[in-house]
Amino acid sequence: MPRNQAQGPPGNAHAPLRTRYTDLIGIRHPIVQEGMGPFTTARLAAAVSDAGGLGTVSVPGTAGDLHAGARRLREHIETCASLTDAVFAVNVPVGRGSDGEIAKFSRIYIDAVLAARRADAGLARQLRVLTTSAGFPKGLTRRLHDEGLIHQHKVGSTRHAVKAAEAGVDAVIASGLEMGGHAPTSGMHTFVLVPNVADAVSVPVLLSGGVRDGRGLAAALCLGADGVALGTRFAATVDNIDWHPNYATAVLAAGEGDDFVLDGVFGPCRVLRNAGSSSIEKRGEEGERVTPAEKIEAMRRAQLDGDVGDGLVLLGQVASGIDDLVAVRDLVPRMAAEAARLVPEIRRTAPARQGEGESE
């Protein structure tokens, strides 16, 4: 039995694709909506979870009044919980201070997540997963486990995946350079990274970067992953109602070569090439420091105001293959069903290896 195929009690016996990840989280389909901060994703997260995947509430930013940001995050968590009865996640970027400790903004947001769970037992049963990204969460996993949370961590290299697994995380998200938003500094692409990570760790692995349909999910499973995480595809859905519609229009209009990687808030960041991103790139090349707060404001301008010309539009290369707005309730189960059809077909039609099936 392949390692990524679930064993044991069939909690999702009638799901088209049951994997170790669906069993770990308690969801029907191995499809996750990525953290997409600093944007509001509470309603999108609820739609994804309602459709049988795992929706993710994103933090509202890492600059400005962080305590006000924590209050907004608490509101977003409660909004998501009010719109679905299903399990969902929260994504918190993990920065490091000069003393090596978890950055202040990360601590404040994590505390807000834990406070929301402690205050409402019903919400705690839904908010079951915390995803960390952008830095190594040293010393955090035990605390999250003690609080009853599943901890998954986003990585961009096999070395970081092994480090996270050794720290006790429950799952890793292996993110390739083609993904939208903050991308791995390793420069690794998913087709190389995911098999490496799947071979190196025993915990469930999600592929992130380049997936838009069931073909991508099937490919991820064949590469050894237990599921996929998507951002750009979910940005261009009718359920993404908290974002300005111009954002989805920009995603649908993007073609091959219309994106590039610039220096973001936490490192490399894949964005749409427009006047705003080109200006930030040029200023950086000329030695001018563009502050994280300025970049976050440019991201929010695109998302809230629909300024996709001078704002920063975070999107992945997969945008070049997306040409329609879809409903999440259709997309998620359709992806799973398509992948479930494709994986057995791939196995059936694959050429036999030399000596395979020969009698001795």
Coordinates of C-alpha atoms in Angstrom, one line a residue:
M1 CA 0.0 0.0 0.0
P2 CA 1.5 3.4 -0.9
R3 CA 2.6 5.4 2.1
N4 CA 0.3 8.3 1.3
Q5 CA -2.8 6.0 1.2
A6 CA -4.6 6.0 4.5
Q7 CA -4.8 2.8 6.6
G8 CA -6.9 1.9 9.6
P9 CA -10.5 2.8 10.4
P10 CA -12.3 4.2 7.3
G11 CA -13.4 7.5 8.7
N12 CA -13.7 8.8 5.1
A13 CA -14.5 5.5 3.5
H14 CA -16.8 7.0 0.9
A15 CA -14.5 9.9 0.0
P16 CA -13.0 9.6 -3.5
L17 CA -9.5 10.2 -2.1
R18 CA -8.7 9.2 1.4
T19 CA -5.2 9.9 2.5
R20 CA -3.2 10.1 5.7
Y21 CA -3.8 13.8 5.6
T22 CA -7.6 13.6 5.4
D23 CA -7.5 11.2 8.3
L24 CA -5.2 13.4 10.4
I25 CA -7.4 16.5 9.9
G26 CA -10.8 14.9 9.7
I27 CA -11.7 16.3 6.3
R28 CA -13.2 14.7 3.2
H29 CA -10.9 15.9 0.4
P30 CA -7.1 16.4 0.6
I31 CA -7.3 20.0 -0.6
V32 CA -6.2 22.9 1.5
Q33 CA -6.7 26.7 1.0
E34 CA -3.4 28.3 1.6
G35 CA -2.8 31.1 4.1
M36 CA -3.3 34.2 2.0
G37 CA -2.3 37.0 4.3
P38 CA -2.3 39.9 4.7
F39 CA -5.7 39.5 3.1
T40 CA -9.0 38.6 4.7
T41 CA -10.0 35.0 4.0
A42 CA -12.6 34.2 6.6
R43 CA -15.5 33.7 4.2
L44 CA -13.4 31.9 1.6
A45 CA -12.0 29.6 4.4
A46 CA -15.6 28.7 5.4
A47 CA -16.5 27.9 1.8
V48 CA -13.5 25.6 1.4
S49 CA -14.2 23.8 4.6
D50 CA -17.9 23.5 3.8
A51 CA -16.9 21.9 0.5
G52 CA -14.9 19.2 2.3
G53 CA -11.4 20.7 2.2
L54 CA -9.5 22.7 4.8
G55 CA -10.1 26.5 4.7
T56 CA -7.5 28.8 6.3
V57 CA -8.0 32.1 8.1
S58 CA -5.1 34.4 7.3
V59 CA -3.5 37.0 9.6
P60 CA -4.3 40.7 8.7
G61 CA -0.6 41.8 8.5
T62 CA 2.6 42.0 10.4
A63 CA 3.1 45.8 10.7
G64 CA 1.2 48.6 12.4
D65 CA -0.9 48.1 15.5
L66 CA -0.4 44.4 16.2
H67 CA -2.9 44.3 19.0
A68 CA -5.6 45.8 16.7
G69 CA -4.5 43.2 14.1
A70 CA -5.0 40.4 16.7
R71 CA -8.5 41.7 17.4
R72 CA -9.3 41.6 13.7
L73 CA -7.9 38.1 13.5
R74 CA -10.1 37.0 16.4
E75 CA -13.1 38.5 14.5
H76 CA -12.1 36.7 11.3
I77 CA -11.9 33.4 13.3
E78 CA -15.3 33.9 14.8
T79 CA -16.7 34.9 11.4
C80 CA -15.4 31.7 9.8
A81 CA -16.7 29.6 12.7
S82 CA -20.2 31.2 12.3
L83 CA -20.3 30.3 8.6
T84 CA -19.4 26.6 8.7
D85 CA -19.6 23.7 11.1
A86 CA -16.5 22.2 9.6
V87 CA -12.9 22.2 10.7
F88 CA -10.7 25.0 9.6
A89 CA -7.1 26.4 10.1
V90 CA -5.3 29.6 10.9
N91 CA -2.0 30.5 9.2
V92 CA 0.6 32.6 11.2
P93 CA 3.9 33.6 9.7
V94 CA 6.7 33.0 12.2
G95 CA 9.5 35.6 12.3
R96 CA 12.5 35.6 14.5
G97 CA 13.8 38.5 16.6
S98 CA 17.5 39.4 17.0
D99 CA 17.5 37.3 20.2
G100 CA 16.4 34.2 18.3
E101 CA 13.0 34.1 19.8
I102 CA 9.7 34.1 17.9
A103 CA 8.9 37.6 16.7
K104 CA 6.5 39.8 18.6
F105 CA 3.9 39.8 15.8
S106 CA 3.9 36.0 15.7
R107 CA 3.5 35.7 19.5
I108 CA 0.6 38.1 19.5
Y109 CA -1.3 36.4 16.7
I110 CA -0.7 32.9 18.1
D111 CA -2.0 34.1 21.5
A112 CA -5.1 35.4 19.8
V113 CA -5.7 32.0 18.2
L114 CA -5.3 30.2 21.5
A115 CA -7.5 32.7 23.3
A116 CA -10.3 32.2 20.8
R117 CA -10.2 28.5 21.3
R118 CA -10.2 28.7 25.1
A119 CA -13.1 31.1 25.1
D120 CA -15.4 28.9 23.0
A121 CA -15.4 25.1 23.2
G122 CA -17.5 24.8 20.0
L123 CA -15.1 27.0 18.1
A124 CA -12.1 25.0 19.4
R125 CA -13.6 21.8 17.9
Q126 CA -13.6 23.6 14.5
L127 CA -10.3 25.5 14.7
R128 CA -8.2 22.4 14.8
V129 CA -5.1 23.3 12.8
L130 CA -2.4 26.0 13.1
T131 CA -0.2 26.5 10.1
T132 CA 3.1 28.3 10.5
S133 CA 5.2 29.6 7.7
A134 CA 8.1 32.0 6.9
G135 CA 10.5 30.8 9.6
F136 CA 11.3 27.8 11.8
P137 CA 8.8 27.5 14.7
K138 CA 11.4 26.4 17.3
G139 CA 9.8 25.4 20.6
L140 CA 6.2 26.1 19.4
T141 CA 5.0 22.6 18.5
R142 CA 4.8 21.3 22.0
R143 CA 2.8 24.3 23.1
L144 CA 0.3 23.9 20.2
H145 CA 0.0 20.2 21.0
D146 CA -0.6 21.0 24.7
E147 CA -3.4 23.3 23.5
G148 CA -5.0 20.5 21.4
L149 CA -4.0 21.9 18.0
I150 CA -2.6 20.1 15.0
H151 CA 0.6 21.8 13.8
Q152 CA 1.6 21.9 10.2
H153 CA 4.5 23.9 8.9
K154 CA 5.3 25.3 5.5
V155 CA 8.8 24.6 4.1
G156 CA 10.8 25.3 0.9
S157 CA 13.6 22.8 1.2
T158 CA 14.1 19.2 2.3
R159 CA 16.4 20.3 5.1
H160 CA 13.7 22.5 6.6
A161 CA 11.2 19.7 6.2
V162 CA 13.4 17.3 8.2
K163 CA 14.0 19.9 10.8
A164 CA 10.3 20.5 11.2
A165 CA 9.5 16.8 11.4
E166 CA 12.2 16.3 14.0
A167 CA 10.6 19.2 16.0
G168 CA 7.3 17.2 16.1
V169 CA 5.1 18.9 13.5
D170 CA 2.2 16.8 12.3
A171 CA 2.4 17.7 8.6
V172 CA 4.6 19.8 6.3
I173 CA 3.6 21.9 3.3
A174 CA 6.3 21.6 0.6
S175 CA 6.2 24.9 -1.4
G176 CA 7.8 25.3 -4.7
L177 CA 9.1 28.5 -6.3
E178 CA 6.2 28.7 -8.8
M179 CA 3.8 29.4 -5.9
G180 CA 2.2 32.9 -5.5
G181 CA 3.2 35.2 -2.7
H182 CA 6.2 34.4 -0.5
A183 CA 8.2 31.7 -2.1
P184 CA 11.1 29.5 -0.9
T185 CA 14.6 31.0 -0.8
S186 CA 15.9 27.7 -1.9
G187 CA 14.5 28.3 -5.4
M188 CA 13.3 24.7 -5.6
H189 CA 10.3 23.8 -7.7
T190 CA 7.6 21.4 -6.6
F191 CA 8.4 18.7 -9.1
V192 CA 11.8 18.2 -7.5
L193 CA 11.1 19.3 -4.0
V194 CA 8.0 17.2 -3.1
P195 CA 9.5 13.8 -3.9
N196 CA 12.6 14.8 -1.9
V197 CA 10.5 15.8 1.1
A198 CA 8.2 12.8 0.9
D199 CA 11.2 10.5 0.9
A200 CA 12.8 12.3 3.8
V201 CA 10.0 12.6 6.4
S202 CA 7.3 10.3 7.7
V203 CA 4.6 12.9 8.4
P204 CA 2.0 13.7 5.8
V205 CA 3.2 16.1 3.0
L206 CA 1.2 18.7 1.1
L207 CA 2.3 20.0 -2.3
S208 CA 1.9 23.8 -2.7
G209 CA 2.6 25.6 -6.0
G210 CA 1.2 25.1 -9.5
V211 CA -2.0 23.2 -8.8
R212 CA -5.4 24.3 -10.2
D213 CA -7.4 21.1 -10.8
G214 CA -7.6 17.4 -10.3
R215 CA -4.6 16.8 -12.6
G216 CA -2.4 18.7 -10.2
L217 CA -3.8 16.8 -7.2
A218 CA -3.2 13.4 -9.0
A219 CA 0.4 14.5 -9.9
A220 CA 1.0 15.5 -6.2
L221 CA -0.2 12.0 -5.0
C222 CA 2.1 10.4 -7.6
L223 CA 5.0 12.4 -6.3
G224 CA 4.4 11.1 -2.8
A225 CA 2.3 13.9 -1.3
D226 CA -0.8 13.3 0.7
G227 CA -2.7 16.3 -0.7
V228 CA -2.3 19.8 -2.1
A229 CA -2.5 23.4 -0.9
L230 CA -3.8 26.1 -3.3
G231 CA -3.9 29.9 -3.1
T232 CA -4.2 31.5 -6.6
R233 CA -6.9 29.1 -7.8
F234 CA -9.0 30.0 -4.7
A235 CA -8.4 33.7 -5.2
A236 CA -10.3 33.4 -8.5
T237 CA -13.5 32.0 -7.1
V238 CA -17.0 33.5 -6.6
D239 CA -16.6 32.8 -2.9
N240 CA -13.7 35.1 -2.5
I241 CA -16.1 38.0 -1.7
D242 CA -13.9 39.8 0.8
W243 CA -11.5 40.8 -2.0
H244 CA -12.1 43.4 -4.6
P245 CA -13.3 41.8 -7.9
N246 CA -10.4 43.4 -9.8
Y247 CA -8.1 41.0 -8.1
A248 CA -9.7 37.9 -9.6
T249 CA -9.9 39.7 -12.9
A250 CA -6.1 40.3 -12.8
V251 CA -5.5 36.6 -12.0
L252 CA -7.7 35.5 -14.9
A253 CA -5.9 37.9 -17.3
A254 CA -2.4 36.8 -16.3
G255 CA -0.4 34.8 -18.8
E256 CA 2.8 33.0 -18.9
G257 CA 5.7 35.4 -18.0
D258 CA 3.4 38.0 -16.5
D259 CA 4.7 37.3 -13.0
F260 CA 8.1 37.6 -11.4
V261 CA 9.8 37.3 -8.0
L262 CA 10.8 40.4 -6.0
D263 CA 12.0 40.9 -2.4
G264 CA 8.9 40.7 -0.3
V265 CA 8.2 41.0 3.5
F266 CA 9.7 37.6 4.4
G267 CA 11.9 36.9 1.4
P268 CA 11.2 36.2 -2.3
C269 CA 7.7 37.0 -3.3
R270 CA 6.0 36.1 -6.6
V271 CA 3.8 38.9 -7.9
L272 CA 2.1 40.2 -11.0
R273 CA 4.4 42.5 -13.0
N274 CA 2.7 45.9 -13.1
A275 CA 3.6 49.5 -12.4
G276 CA 3.6 49.0 -8.7
S277 CA 5.8 45.9 -8.5
S278 CA 8.2 47.2 -11.2
S279 CA 8.6 50.4 -9.2
I280 CA 9.5 48.5 -6.0
E281 CA 11.9 46.3 -8.0
K282 CA 13.6 49.4 -9.5
R283 CA 13.9 51.2 -6.1
G284 CA 15.5 48.1 -4.6
E285 CA 18.0 47.8 -7.4
E286 CA 18.9 51.5 -6.9
G287 CA 19.6 50.8 -3.2
E288 CA 16.5 52.3 -1.8
R289 CA 15.0 50.4 1.1
V290 CA 11.3 49.7 0.6
T291 CA 9.9 48.9 4.1
P292 CA 7.8 45.9 4.9
A293 CA 4.9 48.2 5.9
E294 CA 5.0 49.8 2.5
K295 CA 4.9 46.5 0.8
I296 CA 2.0 45.2 3.0
E297 CA 0.1 48.4 2.2
A298 CA 0.6 47.9 -1.5
M299 CA -0.7 44.3 -1.1
R300 CA -3.8 45.6 0.8
R301 CA -4.4 48.3 -1.9
A302 CA -4.7 45.6 -4.5
Q303 CA -6.9 43.4 -2.4
L304 CA -9.2 46.0 -0.8
D305 CA -9.3 48.9 -3.3
G306 CA -8.8 46.8 -6.5
D307 CA -5.7 48.8 -7.4
V308 CA -4.1 46.1 -9.5
G309 CA -2.0 48.6 -11.4
D310 CA 0.0 50.2 -8.6
G311 CA -0.8 47.6 -5.8
L312 CA 1.0 44.3 -5.3
V313 CA -0.9 41.4 -6.8
L314 CA 0.4 38.2 -5.3
L315 CA -0.2 35.2 -7.6
G316 CA 1.4 32.0 -8.7
Q317 CA 2.5 30.9 -12.2
V318 CA -0.6 28.7 -12.3
A319 CA -2.6 31.9 -13.0
S320 CA -1.6 31.5 -16.6
G321 CA -3.8 28.4 -16.8
I322 CA -6.8 29.8 -14.9
D323 CA -9.5 31.4 -17.1
D324 CA -12.8 31.1 -15.2
L325 CA -14.4 32.1 -12.0
V326 CA -15.7 29.0 -10.2
A327 CA -17.6 28.2 -7.1
V328 CA -15.6 26.5 -4.3
R329 CA -18.5 24.0 -3.7
D330 CA -17.9 22.8 -7.3
L331 CA -14.2 23.1 -7.5
V332 CA -13.1 21.1 -4.4
P333 CA -15.1 17.9 -5.0
R334 CA -14.5 18.0 -8.7
M335 CA -10.8 18.2 -8.1
A336 CA -10.9 15.2 -5.8
A337 CA -13.1 13.2 -8.2
E338 CA -10.9 13.9 -11.2
A339 CA -7.8 12.9 -9.3
A340 CA -9.4 9.7 -8.0
R341 CA -10.1 8.8 -11.6
L342 CA -6.7 9.7 -12.9
V343 CA -4.5 8.0 -10.3
P344 CA -5.7 4.4 -11.1
E345 CA -5.6 5.2 -14.8
I346 CA -1.9 6.3 -14.5
R347 CA -1.1 3.1 -12.7
R348 CA -3.0 1.0 -15.2
T349 CA -1.4 2.5 -18.3
A350 CA 2.1 3.0 -17.0
P351 CA 4.7 0.8 -18.8
A352 CA 5.8 -2.1 -16.7
R353 CA 9.4 -2.0 -15.4
Q354 CA 11.8 -4.6 -16.7
G355 CA 11.2 -7.9 -15.0
E356 CA 7.9 -6.7 -13.4
G357 CA 5.3 -9.3 -13.6
E358 CA 7.7 -12.0 -14.9
S359 CA 7.5 -15.4 -13.3
E360 CA 10.7 -16.8 -11.9

